[in-house]
């Protein structure tokens, strides 16, 4: 039997950050994953993730974003890797729509620097973009993208360097509480831990079933198109973009290596469990995305270079579940990240580490407590 101060189930986006923070804080930590992160079976793959501060989803995330930006910067410094690319983020939508109204609210409440771009100036400033009618643009310059697999690799490297025991291809079959100890079982091992952290991504609803918060798993698709006209590169001053149209919210990235990555944020195909995930194409999703591209990214080639499927794990209000379990004081979690959680992984890893090491955190996470559903 193995013993440790803290066991972490899931060492993907958030769990890799948690094991690194714990190991650096001097805890004896075992991180277990059913695969070998970074991998393509969960929610943290597909080259890039958007990071932005003027947060349309809710202004209460902004203090956590300050913490997250600091965390990614610290990780870059500690590892010498380039992980964050501040290309800027251009958001376009109706003035009163979810994206623009929410972004303006966050920027105003938190005094964030943004630049408004009028409808008829958008194509002058970004020649590859045609905005939907009657929309406005907001450019946030200190925003951009993270390289998703590289971030996970960097955190796992840090964790190992500080002595964490990382067990890959080790699905945790069960966890139970015995007195003050958590007992975890894999096919070949029993682990006893003083504290338990669960960062199971799309498997969280099974691992955290007794939270009784329904989480919907959505299959989402990522597409890479050829950039024959070279209009969509960061060298051409092309930013990450997110466009709210009458038919959906679409987003994309400047070309990195091969192709311009595009995806749709809303919608998605519900699946019963993460075990049902596969990499099959969804023709209707692709048709809708290509109709968006034809209308709003007219210089983009129609040549599809690559495609991947990924999973969102969505709570009823699309806000995260973060904190300490209401019935088990040594069990902490970050789950239900609802398709917008990767940018926070650095902060969430630090918060989970604080909760496991001290039982508290100074980060403002009360709004993410599962108690809001009870
Ligand atoms: C297409 C797509 C685009 C996205 N775009 C953005 C974006 O632009 N910006 C942004 O901030 N966020 C974005 N997100 C959301 C973000 O990527 C996720 O919220 C985040 O990566 C989830 O991290 P996680 O650690 O919860 O899950 P994961 O990284 O999937 O990690 C969960 C881990 O738990 C492991 N696991 C599960 N069960 C067990 C078990 N029983 N035993 C051991 N291990 C187990 C899994 O193998 C996995 O490695 C996007 C997501 C998708 C799918």
Coordinates of C-alpha atoms and ligand atoms in Angstrom, one line a residue:
X1 CA 0.0 0.0 0.0
X2 CA 1.2 3.5 -0.8
X3 CA 0.7 6.5 1.5
X4 CA 0.9 10.2 0.7
X5 CA -0.3 13.6 2.1
X6 CA -2.4 14.3 -1.0
X7 CA -3.7 12.2 -3.9
X8 CA -4.9 13.9 -7.1
X9 CA -7.2 12.1 -9.4
X10 CA -6.8 13.4 -12.9
X11 CA -3.5 15.1 -14.0
X12 CA -4.9 16.9 -17.1
X13 CA -5.4 20.7 -17.4
X14 CA -6.2 21.4 -13.7
X15 CA -4.7 18.3 -12.0
X16 CA -1.2 18.9 -13.6
X17 CA -1.2 22.4 -12.0
X18 CA -2.4 21.0 -8.7
X19 CA 0.3 18.3 -8.4
X20 CA 3.0 20.9 -9.4
X21 CA 1.8 23.4 -6.7
X22 CA 1.5 20.7 -4.1
X23 CA 5.0 19.2 -4.8
X24 CA 6.5 22.7 -4.7
X25 CA 4.8 23.4 -1.4
X26 CA 6.5 20.3 0.0
X27 CA 3.6 17.9 0.2
X28 CA 4.1 14.2 -0.6
X29 CA 1.8 13.9 -3.6
X30 CA 0.6 11.1 -5.9
X31 CA -1.1 12.1 -9.1
X32 CA -3.0 9.4 -11.0
X33 CA -4.5 9.6 -14.5
X34 CA -6.4 7.0 -16.5
X35 CA -4.2 8.0 -19.6
X36 CA -0.9 9.7 -20.0
X37 CA -1.4 13.5 -20.1
X38 CA -1.3 15.4 -22.3
X39 CA -3.6 13.1 -24.3
X40 CA -6.6 13.5 -26.7
X41 CA -9.2 11.6 -24.7
X42 CA -10.5 14.4 -22.4
X43 CA -10.9 18.1 -22.6
X44 CA -7.3 19.5 -22.8
X45 CA -6.0 19.0 -26.3
X46 CA -6.2 20.6 -29.7
X47 CA -3.2 22.9 -29.7
X48 CA -4.6 26.1 -28.1
X49 CA -6.9 27.7 -25.6
X50 CA -8.1 31.3 -25.5
X51 CA -7.1 33.4 -22.4
X52 CA -8.8 36.8 -21.9
X53 CA -9.4 39.0 -18.9
X54 CA -12.6 41.1 -19.7
X55 CA -14.7 38.1 -19.0
X56 CA -18.2 38.1 -20.6
X57 CA -19.2 35.0 -18.7
X58 CA -19.2 36.9 -15.3
X59 CA -17.1 39.7 -13.8
X60 CA -16.5 37.6 -10.6
X61 CA -14.0 35.5 -12.6
X62 CA -11.7 38.5 -13.1
X63 CA -9.8 38.3 -9.8
X64 CA -9.1 34.6 -10.6
X65 CA -7.9 35.6 -14.0
X66 CA -5.4 38.0 -12.5
X67 CA -4.2 35.0 -10.4
X68 CA -4.2 32.8 -13.5
X69 CA -2.1 35.2 -15.6
X70 CA 0.4 35.4 -12.8
X71 CA 0.5 31.6 -12.6
X72 CA 1.2 31.1 -16.3
X73 CA 3.9 33.8 -16.2
X74 CA 5.5 32.0 -13.2
X75 CA 5.4 28.7 -15.1
X76 CA 7.0 30.2 -18.2
X77 CA 9.8 31.6 -16.0
X78 CA 10.3 28.4 -14.0
X79 CA 10.5 26.2 -17.1
X80 CA 11.9 28.5 -19.8
X81 CA 9.0 27.5 -22.1
X82 CA 6.8 29.8 -24.2
X83 CA 3.3 29.0 -23.2
X84 CA 1.3 32.3 -23.5
X85 CA 1.1 34.3 -26.7
X86 CA -0.5 37.8 -26.4
X87 CA -1.9 38.2 -29.9
X88 CA -4.9 40.1 -28.5
X89 CA -8.5 38.9 -28.6
X90 CA -11.1 40.5 -30.8
X91 CA -14.7 39.9 -29.8
X92 CA -17.5 40.9 -32.1
X93 CA -21.2 40.8 -31.5
X94 CA -24.4 42.8 -31.0
X95 CA -24.0 45.6 -28.5
X96 CA -26.6 44.0 -26.2
X97 CA -25.6 40.4 -26.9
X98 CA -24.0 38.0 -24.4
X99 CA -20.5 38.5 -25.5
X100 CA -20.2 42.3 -26.0
X101 CA -22.5 43.3 -23.1
X102 CA -20.7 40.8 -20.8
X103 CA -17.3 41.9 -21.8
X104 CA -18.1 45.6 -21.3
X105 CA -19.6 44.9 -17.9
X106 CA -16.4 43.0 -16.7
X107 CA -14.1 45.7 -18.2
X108 CA -16.1 48.5 -16.5
X109 CA -16.3 46.8 -13.1
X110 CA -12.6 45.9 -13.1
X111 CA -11.1 48.9 -15.0
X112 CA -9.7 46.7 -17.7
X113 CA -8.1 48.2 -20.9
X114 CA -10.2 47.4 -24.0
X115 CA -10.6 49.2 -27.3
X116 CA -13.9 49.5 -29.1
X117 CA -14.0 49.2 -32.9
X118 CA -17.0 50.4 -34.8
X119 CA -18.8 48.0 -37.2
X120 CA -17.6 49.8 -40.3
X121 CA -14.0 49.9 -39.2
X122 CA -13.6 46.2 -38.4
X123 CA -12.7 45.1 -41.9
X124 CA -10.3 48.1 -42.3
X125 CA -8.4 47.0 -39.2
X126 CA -8.7 43.3 -39.8
X127 CA -9.0 42.7 -43.5
X128 CA -9.8 39.0 -43.1
X129 CA -12.9 39.6 -41.0
X130 CA -16.4 40.6 -42.0
X131 CA -18.6 41.4 -39.0
X132 CA -22.2 40.4 -38.8
X133 CA -24.5 43.4 -39.5
X134 CA -25.0 45.9 -36.7
X135 CA -22.2 44.4 -34.5
X136 CA -19.4 46.1 -32.7
X137 CA -15.9 44.9 -31.9
X138 CA -13.9 45.0 -28.7
X139 CA -10.1 44.4 -28.8
X140 CA -8.4 43.3 -25.6
X141 CA -4.7 43.5 -26.2
X142 CA -3.3 41.7 -23.1
X143 CA -5.1 38.5 -24.1
X144 CA -4.3 35.7 -26.6
X145 CA -3.8 32.0 -26.4
X146 CA -2.0 29.3 -24.4
X147 CA -0.4 26.2 -25.9
X148 CA -2.5 23.6 -24.1
X149 CA -0.4 20.4 -24.2
X150 CA 2.8 22.4 -23.5
X151 CA 1.2 23.9 -20.4
X152 CA 0.4 20.4 -19.0
X153 CA 3.8 19.1 -19.9
X154 CA 5.4 22.0 -18.1
X155 CA 3.4 21.5 -14.9
X156 CA 4.0 17.7 -14.9
X157 CA 7.8 18.4 -15.4
X158 CA 7.7 20.8 -12.4
X159 CA 5.7 18.3 -10.3
X160 CA 8.3 15.5 -11.0
X161 CA 11.2 17.9 -10.4
X162 CA 9.8 18.6 -6.9
X163 CA 9.3 14.9 -6.1
X164 CA 5.6 14.2 -7.1
X165 CA 4.8 10.6 -7.9
X166 CA 2.9 10.7 -11.2
X167 CA 1.1 7.5 -12.2
X168 CA -0.1 7.3 -15.8
X169 CA -2.4 4.7 -17.3
X170 CA -3.8 4.2 -13.7
X171 CA -7.6 4.7 -13.7
X172 CA -8.8 5.1 -10.1
X173 CA -11.6 2.6 -9.8
X174 CA -13.0 3.8 -6.4
X175 CA -12.3 6.2 -3.6
X176 CA -13.7 5.9 -0.1
X177 CA -13.2 7.6 3.2
X178 CA -12.0 5.6 6.1
X179 CA -11.8 7.8 9.2
X180 CA -9.5 10.7 8.4
X181 CA -8.0 8.9 5.4
X182 CA -9.0 8.6 1.8
X183 CA -8.5 5.1 0.2
X184 CA -8.1 5.0 -3.5
X185 CA -8.0 1.7 -5.5
X186 CA -6.6 1.2 -9.0
X187 CA -6.3 -2.2 -10.7
X188 CA -3.0 -2.9 -9.1
X189 CA -2.7 -0.6 -6.1
X190 CA -4.2 0.8 -2.9
X191 CA -3.3 4.3 -1.9
X192 CA -4.0 6.0 1.4
X193 CA -4.0 9.8 1.3
X194 CA -4.7 12.4 4.0
X195 CA -6.3 14.7 1.5
X196 CA -7.9 14.0 -1.9
X197 CA -8.2 16.3 -4.9
X198 CA -10.5 15.4 -7.8
X199 CA -9.9 17.0 -11.2
X200 CA -11.6 14.4 -13.4
X201 CA -12.7 16.6 -16.3
X202 CA -15.5 14.8 -18.2
X203 CA -15.4 11.9 -15.7
X204 CA -16.2 14.2 -12.8
X205 CA -19.9 13.4 -12.6
X206 CA -19.0 9.8 -11.8
X207 CA -16.1 10.7 -9.4
X208 CA -18.2 13.4 -7.6
X209 CA -21.7 11.8 -8.0
X210 CA -22.6 12.7 -4.4
X211 CA -22.3 16.4 -5.1
X212 CA -25.6 15.8 -6.9
X213 CA -25.0 18.5 -9.5
X214 CA -25.9 17.4 -13.0
X215 CA -23.1 17.9 -15.5
X216 CA -23.8 17.5 -19.2
X217 CA -21.0 16.2 -21.4
X218 CA -20.9 17.8 -24.9
X219 CA -18.8 16.5 -27.8
X220 CA -17.2 19.5 -29.5
X221 CA -15.3 19.7 -32.7
X222 CA -12.1 21.6 -33.7
X223 CA -11.2 22.3 -37.3
X224 CA -8.0 23.5 -39.0
X225 CA -8.2 25.2 -42.4
X226 CA -5.4 26.2 -44.8
X227 CA -4.4 29.8 -44.7
X228 CA -3.4 30.1 -48.4
X229 CA -3.8 33.9 -48.4
X230 CA -1.7 34.2 -45.2
X231 CA -4.3 36.7 -43.9
X232 CA -4.7 34.9 -40.6
X233 CA -1.3 34.9 -38.9
X234 CA -0.2 36.8 -35.9
X235 CA 2.6 38.3 -38.0
X236 CA -0.2 39.9 -40.0
X237 CA -1.4 41.4 -36.7
X238 CA -4.3 38.9 -36.7
X239 CA -5.6 38.2 -33.2
X240 CA -7.6 35.4 -31.6
X241 CA -11.3 36.2 -32.3
X242 CA -14.7 35.3 -31.0
X243 CA -17.8 36.3 -33.0
X244 CA -21.4 36.1 -31.8
X245 CA -23.7 35.7 -34.8
X246 CA -27.4 35.0 -35.1
X247 CA -26.6 31.3 -35.7
X248 CA -24.0 30.7 -32.9
X249 CA -20.8 31.9 -31.2
X250 CA -17.7 31.0 -33.2
X251 CA -14.0 31.5 -32.4
X252 CA -10.6 30.9 -33.9
X253 CA -6.9 31.4 -33.7
X254 CA -4.2 32.8 -35.9
X255 CA -2.3 30.2 -37.8
X256 CA 0.3 28.3 -35.7
X257 CA 2.3 25.7 -37.7
X258 CA -0.5 24.2 -39.9
X259 CA -3.7 26.0 -40.5
X260 CA -6.2 28.3 -38.8
X261 CA -8.1 26.6 -36.0
X262 CA -11.9 27.3 -35.8
X263 CA -14.7 26.0 -33.5
X264 CA -18.1 26.8 -32.2
X265 CA -18.6 27.6 -28.5
X266 CA -22.3 27.1 -28.1
X267 CA -24.2 24.0 -29.2
X268 CA -22.4 20.6 -29.1
X269 CA -23.7 17.0 -29.1
X270 CA -24.7 15.7 -25.6
X271 CA -23.2 12.2 -24.8
X272 CA -24.1 10.1 -21.8
X273 CA -20.6 9.7 -20.4
X274 CA -17.0 10.3 -21.3
X275 CA -16.7 6.6 -22.3
X276 CA -18.9 7.4 -25.3
X277 CA -16.4 10.0 -26.7
X278 CA -15.0 9.3 -30.1
X279 CA -13.3 11.2 -32.9
X280 CA -16.0 10.8 -35.5
X281 CA -17.0 13.8 -37.6
X282 CA -20.3 15.6 -37.1
X283 CA -21.3 16.7 -40.7
X284 CA -24.0 19.2 -39.4
X285 CA -21.5 20.9 -37.1
X286 CA -19.0 21.1 -39.9
X287 CA -21.6 22.6 -42.4
X288 CA -22.6 25.3 -39.8
X289 CA -18.9 26.2 -39.2
X290 CA -18.1 26.4 -42.9
X291 CA -21.1 28.6 -43.5
X292 CA -19.9 30.9 -40.7
X293 CA -16.4 30.9 -42.2
X294 CA -17.7 31.7 -45.7
X295 CA -19.6 34.7 -44.4
X296 CA -17.2 36.1 -41.9
X297 CA -13.7 34.9 -42.8
X298 CA -13.7 35.4 -46.6
X299 CA -10.0 35.0 -47.2
X300 CA -9.8 31.6 -45.5
X301 CA -9.3 28.5 -47.7
X302 CA -12.0 25.8 -47.7
X303 CA -9.3 23.2 -47.5
X304 CA -9.8 21.3 -44.2
X305 CA -6.4 20.1 -43.0
X306 CA -7.2 18.5 -39.7
X307 CA -10.1 17.9 -37.2
X308 CA -10.3 16.7 -33.6
X309 CA -13.2 16.1 -31.1
X310 CA -13.0 17.2 -27.5
X311 CA -15.5 17.4 -24.5
X312 CA -17.1 20.2 -22.5
X313 CA -18.5 19.3 -19.1
X314 CA -21.2 21.7 -18.4
X315 CA -23.0 22.7 -15.2
X316 CA -26.7 23.9 -15.2
X317 CA -25.5 27.6 -15.0
X318 CA -22.3 27.1 -17.0
X319 CA -20.2 28.2 -14.0
X320 CA -17.5 26.0 -12.5
X321 CA -17.7 23.8 -9.4
X322 CA -14.7 24.6 -7.2
X323 CA -14.1 24.1 -3.4
X324 CA -14.2 21.6 -0.6
X325 CA -16.8 18.8 -0.6
X326 CA -19.7 19.8 1.8
X327 CA -19.6 16.3 3.4
X328 CA -15.9 15.4 3.3
X329 CA -13.7 18.2 4.7
X330 CA -10.5 16.7 3.1
X331 CA -11.8 16.4 -0.4
X332 CA -11.4 19.3 -2.8
X333 CA -12.3 19.6 -6.5
X334 CA -12.5 21.6 -9.6
X335 CA -15.1 20.3 -12.0
X336 CA -17.8 21.3 -14.5
X337 CA -15.5 23.8 -16.1
X338 CA -18.2 24.3 -18.8
X339 CA -15.9 24.8 -21.8
X340 CA -14.1 27.8 -20.5
X341 CA -11.8 26.4 -17.8
X342 CA -8.3 25.9 -19.2
X343 CA -7.2 29.5 -18.9
X344 CA -7.8 29.2 -15.1
X345 CA -5.9 25.9 -14.6
X346 CA -2.9 27.7 -13.1
X347 CA -5.1 29.5 -10.6
X348 CA -7.2 26.5 -9.8
X349 CA -4.1 24.3 -9.2
X350 CA -2.9 26.9 -6.7
X351 CA -6.3 27.2 -5.0
X352 CA -6.7 23.4 -4.7
X353 CA -3.1 23.2 -3.3
X354 CA -4.0 25.9 -0.7
X355 CA -7.3 24.0 0.3
X356 CA -5.4 20.7 0.7
X357 CA -2.5 22.2 2.6
X358 CA -4.3 24.7 4.9
X359 CA -8.0 24.0 4.5
X360 CA -8.6 27.5 3.1
X361 CA -7.8 29.9 0.2
X362 CA -7.7 33.6 0.0
X363 CA -8.9 33.4 -3.6
X364 CA -12.6 34.5 -4.1
X365 CA -14.2 31.2 -5.1
X366 CA -17.4 31.3 -3.1
X367 CA -19.4 32.0 -6.2
X368 CA -18.3 28.7 -7.6
X369 CA -19.4 26.6 -4.7
X370 CA -21.8 23.7 -5.5
X371 CA -24.0 25.0 -2.6
X372 CA -25.6 27.4 -5.1
X373 CA -27.5 24.5 -6.5
X374 CA -28.9 23.2 -3.1
Ligands
LIG1 C1 -13.0 22.1 -28.0 C2 -12.7 22.8 -26.7 C3 -12.3 24.2 -26.7 C4 -12.0 24.8 -25.5 N1 -11.6 26.1 -25.5 C5 -11.2 26.7 -24.4 C6 -10.6 28.0 -24.4 O1 -10.4 28.5 -25.5 N2 -10.3 28.6 -23.2 C7 -10.5 28.0 -22.0 O2 -10.1 28.5 -21.0 N3 -11.0 26.7 -22.0 C8 -11.4 26.1 -23.1 N4 -12.0 24.9 -23.1 C9 -12.2 24.2 -21.8 C10 -11.0 23.7 -21.2 O3 -10.2 23.1 -22.2 C11 -11.4 22.7 -20.1 O4 -12.3 23.3 -19.2 C12 -10.2 22.2 -19.3 O5 -9.1 21.8 -20.2 C13 -10.6 21.0 -18.5 O6 -9.5 20.6 -17.7 P1 -9.7 19.4 -16.7 O7 -8.5 19.3 -15.9 O8 -11.0 19.6 -16.0 O9 -10.0 18.1 -17.6 P2 -8.9 17.2 -18.4 O10 -7.8 18.0 -18.8 O11 -9.7 16.4 -19.4 O12 -8.4 16.3 -17.2 C14 -9.1 15.3 -16.6 C15 -8.2 14.1 -16.4 O13 -8.8 13.2 -15.5 C16 -8.4 11.9 -15.8 N5 -9.3 11.0 -15.2 C17 -10.7 10.9 -15.3 N6 -11.2 10.0 -14.5 C18 -10.1 9.4 -13.9 C19 -10.0 8.3 -13.0 N7 -11.0 7.6 -12.6 N8 -8.7 7.9 -12.6 C20 -7.6 8.6 -13.1 N9 -7.7 9.6 -13.9 C21 -8.9 10.0 -14.3 C22 -8.5 12.0 -17.4 O14 -7.8 11.0 -18.0 C23 -8.0 13.4 -17.7 O15 -6.6 13.4 -18.0 C24 -12.2 24.2 -24.3 C25 -12.6 22.8 -24.2 C26 -12.8 22.2 -25.4 C27 -13.3 20.7 -25.4

